[in-house]
Amino acid sequence: MTTARELQFKSINYTGLGAGPRLIVTGAVHGNETCGTKAILRVIEEIDSGALHVAAGSVTFVPVTNPLAYALNQRSGERNLNRNLFPNPQPQDFEDRVANWLCPLLGQHDVLLDLHSFNAQSQPFVMVGPRNNDGTLQPFRHAEQERALARRLGVRRFVDGWLATYGQGVQRRLKSGDASTLDLVLRYGMGTTEYMRSTGGYALTLECGQHLDPAAPDVGYRAIVNTLAFLGLIEAPQPEPIALDQMEALSMVVVHDKLDAGDQFSRVWASFDPVAKGEQIGMRTDGTPVLADFDGKILFPDVNAGPNSEWYYLTRANTDFERFTE
């Protein structure tokens, strides 16, 4: 049986002769999401064979970000690495030790492409960060660059609003008004991309497809090569952005919690299933129907959610995504 003591961390770096941005590409942040690992290893093989050449800037590949979860072929080792991702001088679990290695590594780069997959059948999509802002939750100044890169990954669906919507749910769940408690809980919403943005860089999470979809590694591979080309790290034609009339941009607006173990969905939901305002999504254990707040699409429905935790998110069309992509 694999133990944490037997594991080590590995990254592979290629640096070109010319000046350019510093890119980092990560896979297997969740150990059962292996499409990113396969895509990264394919690109490494092509660089080593000479089929691809890093001419400018640098790229660092982390094929297996969480080696314990990967060895166990499960989402987490001892906890979810993609939450509360900060260095911890007194690490309490294996993921804290990953963070103590990974966070300084992220801080040495300008751009992160984090490759994931998901459980239910659906189409690939990319999670993008906030608009430019000077707020306290997630200040940011690279919306144009981040969204321009997102349009060149090879997928057509884009979702933003994660941390703000998650934070609204946290505030609702907290019984006390203790601001320090709120700050601590909000940290739980910080993952790889949020941490990267906090260092002054920008970042994208690409959900390449269903975990076992044989096409998912190809989605990840195409995204890596397109990113290398778009950032000018390899000598290749610039990838064309997806046309505005072919893309779907959504914003996460609200999160609803499962309040009791007896709360149930009204049917089997998958991410991006459309819902109409007033449509029944589920039922509380006391018989109260749970209805859609507005016309939109459901995201991350979790039939296994525990009481007082995220049950599902609702998104609506984002009508100004393209303003930040040229």
Coordinates of C-alpha atoms in Angstrom, one line a residue:
M1 CA 0.0 0.0 0.0
T2 CA 1.3 3.5 -0.9
T3 CA 2.2 5.7 2.0
A4 CA 3.0 9.4 2.0
R5 CA 6.5 8.7 3.1
E6 CA 7.3 6.9 -0.1
L7 CA 6.2 9.8 -2.3
Q8 CA 8.0 12.7 -3.9
F9 CA 7.1 15.8 -6.0
K10 CA 8.2 16.2 -9.6
S11 CA 8.2 19.0 -12.1
I12 CA 9.8 19.3 -15.5
N13 CA 11.0 22.6 -16.9
Y14 CA 11.9 23.7 -20.4
T15 CA 13.4 27.2 -21.0
G16 CA 13.9 28.7 -24.4
L17 CA 16.6 31.0 -25.6
G18 CA 14.3 34.0 -26.2
A19 CA 12.4 36.1 -23.6
G20 CA 8.8 35.2 -22.9
P21 CA 6.3 34.4 -20.2
R22 CA 6.6 31.7 -17.6
L23 CA 3.9 29.0 -18.0
I24 CA 3.1 26.2 -15.6
V25 CA 0.8 23.3 -16.6
T26 CA -0.6 21.0 -13.8
G27 CA -2.4 17.7 -13.9
A28 CA -3.8 15.3 -11.3
V29 CA -4.6 17.9 -8.7
H30 CA -7.3 15.4 -8.1
G31 CA -5.8 11.9 -8.3
N32 CA -8.6 10.3 -10.3
E33 CA -8.5 13.0 -13.0
T34 CA -5.8 11.5 -15.1
C35 CA -6.5 13.1 -18.5
G36 CA -4.2 16.1 -17.7
T37 CA -1.4 13.7 -16.8
K38 CA -1.7 11.9 -20.1
A39 CA -1.8 15.1 -22.0
I40 CA 1.2 16.5 -20.3
L41 CA 3.3 13.4 -20.8
R42 CA 2.4 13.5 -24.5
V43 CA 3.6 17.0 -24.8
I44 CA 6.8 16.2 -22.9
E45 CA 7.5 13.3 -25.2
E46 CA 7.1 15.6 -28.3
I47 CA 9.4 18.2 -26.8
D48 CA 12.0 15.6 -26.0
S49 CA 11.8 14.1 -29.5
G50 CA 12.1 17.5 -31.1
A51 CA 8.6 17.5 -32.6
L52 CA 8.0 20.6 -30.4
H53 CA 10.6 23.1 -29.5
V54 CA 10.4 25.7 -26.7
A55 CA 12.0 28.7 -28.3
A56 CA 11.1 31.5 -25.8
G57 CA 10.0 31.9 -22.3
S58 CA 9.7 28.8 -20.1
V59 CA 7.2 26.1 -19.4
T60 CA 7.0 23.9 -16.3
F61 CA 5.0 20.7 -16.3
V62 CA 3.7 19.0 -13.2
P63 CA 2.1 15.7 -14.5
V64 CA 1.0 14.5 -11.1
T65 CA 0.4 17.4 -8.6
N66 CA -1.1 15.2 -5.9
P67 CA 0.9 11.9 -5.9
L68 CA -0.9 10.4 -2.9
A69 CA -4.4 10.8 -4.5
Y70 CA -3.0 9.7 -7.8
A71 CA -1.5 6.5 -6.3
L72 CA -4.8 5.8 -4.6
N73 CA -6.7 6.6 -7.8
Q74 CA -9.1 8.8 -5.9
R75 CA -10.0 12.4 -5.8
S76 CA -8.1 13.3 -2.6
G77 CA -5.3 11.9 -0.5
E78 CA -6.3 13.2 2.9
R79 CA -8.3 16.2 1.8
N80 CA -9.2 18.2 -1.3
L81 CA -6.0 19.8 -2.5
N82 CA -8.0 22.4 -4.6
R83 CA -9.4 24.0 -1.5
N84 CA -7.6 26.0 1.2
L85 CA -4.5 26.0 -1.0
F86 CA -1.9 28.0 1.0
P87 CA 1.5 27.3 2.4
N88 CA 1.2 26.0 6.0
P89 CA 4.3 26.2 8.3
Q90 CA 2.8 23.5 10.4
P91 CA 1.4 21.0 7.9
Q92 CA -1.5 18.9 9.2
D93 CA -2.0 16.5 6.2
F94 CA -0.4 15.4 3.0
E95 CA -2.2 18.1 0.9
D96 CA -0.6 20.7 3.2
R97 CA 2.8 19.3 2.2
V98 CA 1.8 19.5 -1.4
A99 CA 0.8 23.1 -0.9
N100 CA 4.1 23.9 0.7
W101 CA 5.9 22.7 -2.4
L102 CA 3.3 23.8 -5.0
C103 CA 2.5 27.4 -3.9
P104 CA 6.1 28.7 -4.2
L105 CA 6.4 27.0 -7.6
L106 CA 3.2 28.7 -8.8
G107 CA 4.6 32.0 -7.6
Q108 CA 7.6 31.6 -9.9
H109 CA 5.3 31.7 -13.0
D110 CA 3.1 34.1 -14.8
V111 CA 0.4 31.8 -16.2
L112 CA -1.2 28.6 -15.0
L113 CA -3.2 26.0 -17.0
D114 CA -4.7 23.5 -14.6
L115 CA -6.2 20.4 -16.3
H116 CA -9.1 18.5 -14.7
S117 CA -12.0 16.2 -15.5
F118 CA -15.5 15.7 -14.1
N119 CA -17.8 12.8 -13.0
A120 CA -21.0 13.3 -15.1
Q121 CA -21.2 13.2 -18.9
S122 CA -21.0 16.7 -20.3
Q123 CA -18.9 18.8 -22.7
P124 CA -15.5 20.2 -21.8
F125 CA -15.5 23.8 -20.4
V126 CA -13.1 26.3 -18.9
M127 CA -13.3 28.1 -15.6
V128 CA -12.1 31.7 -15.8
G129 CA -11.5 34.3 -13.1
P130 CA -13.1 37.6 -12.2
R131 CA -13.2 40.8 -14.1
N132 CA -10.5 43.4 -13.3
N133 CA -11.2 44.7 -9.8
D134 CA -9.6 46.2 -6.7
G135 CA -11.9 44.4 -4.2
T136 CA -10.8 42.4 -1.2
L137 CA -12.1 39.0 -2.2
Q138 CA -10.0 38.5 -5.4
P139 CA -8.4 41.6 -6.8
F140 CA -7.3 41.0 -10.4
R141 CA -5.9 42.9 -13.4
H142 CA -5.4 40.3 -16.1
A143 CA -9.0 39.7 -17.3
E144 CA -8.2 40.5 -20.9
Q145 CA -5.2 38.2 -21.1
E146 CA -6.9 35.4 -19.2
R147 CA -10.1 35.4 -21.3
A148 CA -8.2 35.8 -24.6
L149 CA -6.3 32.6 -23.7
A150 CA -9.5 30.9 -22.7
R151 CA -10.9 31.4 -26.1
R152 CA -7.9 29.6 -27.7
L153 CA -8.0 26.4 -25.7
G154 CA -10.3 24.7 -28.1
V155 CA -13.5 24.5 -26.1
R156 CA -16.7 26.5 -26.5
R157 CA -18.1 26.9 -23.0
F158 CA -16.8 29.4 -20.3
V159 CA -17.8 29.8 -16.7
D160 CA -16.9 32.6 -14.3
G161 CA -18.0 33.7 -10.8
W162 CA -16.7 30.8 -8.7
L163 CA -15.2 32.5 -5.7
A164 CA -17.7 35.3 -5.4
T165 CA -20.7 32.8 -5.5
Y166 CA -18.9 30.4 -3.2
G167 CA -18.3 33.3 -0.8
Q168 CA -22.0 34.2 -0.8
G169 CA -22.8 30.7 0.3
V170 CA -20.2 30.8 3.1
Q171 CA -21.7 34.1 4.4
R172 CA -25.2 32.5 4.5
R173 CA -24.0 29.4 6.2
L174 CA -22.1 31.1 9.0
K175 CA -24.2 31.5 12.1
S176 CA -22.0 34.1 13.7
G177 CA -21.0 37.5 12.3
D178 CA -17.3 36.9 13.2
A179 CA -15.3 38.4 10.3
S180 CA -12.2 36.4 11.2
T181 CA -14.2 33.2 10.9
L182 CA -15.5 34.3 7.5
D183 CA -12.0 34.9 6.3
L184 CA -10.9 31.5 7.4
V185 CA -13.8 29.8 5.7
L186 CA -13.4 31.8 2.5
R187 CA -9.9 30.5 2.3
Y188 CA -11.4 27.1 1.8
G189 CA -12.6 28.3 -1.6
M190 CA -9.0 29.0 -2.7
G191 CA -7.5 26.5 -5.1
T192 CA -4.7 26.5 -7.7
T193 CA -6.1 29.2 -10.0
E194 CA -7.1 31.5 -7.1
Y195 CA -3.7 31.1 -5.5
M196 CA -2.0 31.9 -8.9
R197 CA -4.0 35.0 -9.3
S198 CA -3.1 36.1 -5.7
T199 CA 0.5 36.0 -6.8
G200 CA -0.1 38.5 -9.6
G201 CA -0.5 36.0 -12.4
Y202 CA -3.5 34.6 -14.3
A203 CA -4.9 31.1 -14.5
L204 CA -7.4 28.8 -16.1
T205 CA -9.0 25.6 -15.0
L206 CA -9.8 23.4 -18.0
E207 CA -12.4 20.6 -17.4
C208 CA -11.4 18.3 -20.2
G209 CA -14.4 16.0 -20.1
Q210 CA -15.7 13.0 -18.2
H211 CA -13.1 11.1 -16.1
L212 CA -13.1 8.1 -18.4
D213 CA -13.8 9.8 -21.7
P214 CA -11.0 8.6 -24.1
A215 CA -11.2 12.0 -25.8
A216 CA -10.4 14.0 -22.6
P217 CA -6.6 13.6 -22.9
D218 CA -6.8 14.9 -26.5
V219 CA -8.7 18.0 -25.2
G220 CA -6.0 18.6 -22.7
Y221 CA -3.2 18.1 -25.2
R222 CA -4.7 20.5 -27.7
A223 CA -5.1 23.1 -25.0
I224 CA -1.5 22.8 -23.9
V225 CA -0.2 23.1 -27.5
N226 CA -2.5 26.0 -28.2
T227 CA -1.4 27.8 -25.0
L228 CA 2.3 27.3 -25.9
A229 CA 1.6 28.8 -29.4
F230 CA -0.6 31.6 -28.2
L231 CA 2.0 32.7 -25.6
G232 CA 4.8 32.5 -28.1
L233 CA 6.7 29.8 -26.4
I234 CA 6.8 27.6 -29.5
E235 CA 7.2 28.6 -33.1
A236 CA 3.8 27.8 -34.4
P237 CA 0.8 29.6 -36.0
Q238 CA -1.3 31.5 -33.6
P239 CA -4.5 29.5 -32.7
E240 CA -7.7 31.2 -33.8
P241 CA -10.1 32.2 -31.0
I242 CA -13.4 30.5 -30.9
A243 CA -15.9 32.6 -32.8
L244 CA -18.2 34.7 -30.5
D245 CA -21.3 33.1 -32.1
Q246 CA -20.0 29.6 -31.3
M247 CA -19.2 30.2 -27.6
E248 CA -21.3 30.0 -24.5
A249 CA -20.4 32.2 -21.6
L250 CA -22.0 31.6 -18.2
S251 CA -21.7 33.2 -14.8
M252 CA -22.2 31.4 -11.5
V253 CA -24.8 33.4 -9.7
V254 CA -26.1 31.5 -6.7
V255 CA -25.3 28.3 -4.7
H256 CA -28.0 26.3 -2.9
D257 CA -27.2 24.1 0.0
K258 CA -28.4 20.7 1.0
L259 CA -30.0 21.4 4.4
D260 CA -30.9 17.9 5.5
A261 CA -29.8 14.4 4.5
G262 CA -33.3 13.8 3.3
D263 CA -33.3 16.6 0.7
Q264 CA -33.5 15.1 -2.8
F265 CA -33.2 16.2 -6.4
S266 CA -36.4 15.8 -8.4
R267 CA -34.4 14.0 -11.2
V268 CA -30.9 13.2 -12.2
W269 CA -29.3 16.5 -13.1
A270 CA -26.1 17.0 -15.0
S271 CA -24.0 20.2 -15.2
F272 CA -25.3 22.6 -17.8
D273 CA -28.8 21.1 -17.9
P274 CA -31.2 24.1 -18.6
V275 CA -33.7 25.1 -16.0
A276 CA -36.6 27.6 -16.3
K277 CA -37.6 30.0 -13.5
G278 CA -39.9 28.2 -11.1
E279 CA -39.0 24.7 -12.4
Q280 CA -38.6 22.2 -9.6
I281 CA -35.1 21.1 -9.0
G282 CA -35.6 19.1 -5.8
M283 CA -37.5 18.7 -2.6
R284 CA -36.7 19.4 1.0
T285 CA -37.2 16.6 3.5
D286 CA -40.3 18.4 4.8
G287 CA -41.9 18.4 1.4
T288 CA -41.0 22.0 0.4
P289 CA -40.2 22.2 -3.3
V290 CA -36.9 23.7 -4.4
L291 CA -37.4 25.9 -7.4
A292 CA -35.1 27.5 -9.9
D293 CA -34.5 31.2 -9.1
F294 CA -34.3 32.2 -12.8
D295 CA -33.9 30.9 -16.3
G296 CA -30.4 29.4 -16.5
K297 CA -28.3 26.3 -16.3
I298 CA -27.5 24.1 -13.3
L299 CA -23.8 23.5 -12.4
F300 CA -22.1 20.9 -10.1
P301 CA -25.2 19.2 -8.8
D302 CA -24.0 16.9 -6.0
V303 CA -26.4 14.1 -5.1
N304 CA -23.9 13.0 -2.4
A305 CA -23.7 16.4 -0.7
G306 CA -23.9 16.4 3.1
P307 CA -26.2 18.6 5.2
N308 CA -25.2 22.3 5.2
S309 CA -23.0 22.0 2.2
E310 CA -23.1 22.9 -1.5
W311 CA -25.9 21.1 -3.3
Y312 CA -25.9 22.8 -6.7
Y313 CA -25.1 26.1 -8.4
L314 CA -27.1 28.1 -10.9
T315 CA -25.6 30.0 -13.8
R316 CA -27.0 32.5 -16.2
A317 CA -25.7 33.8 -19.6
N318 CA -22.8 36.2 -19.3
T319 CA -23.5 38.9 -21.9
D320 CA -20.2 40.8 -21.6
F321 CA -17.6 38.1 -21.7
E322 CA -16.4 39.1 -25.1
R323 CA -15.5 42.6 -23.9
F324 CA -12.5 41.2 -22.1
T325 CA -11.2 38.8 -24.8
E326 CA -9.8 40.9 -27.6

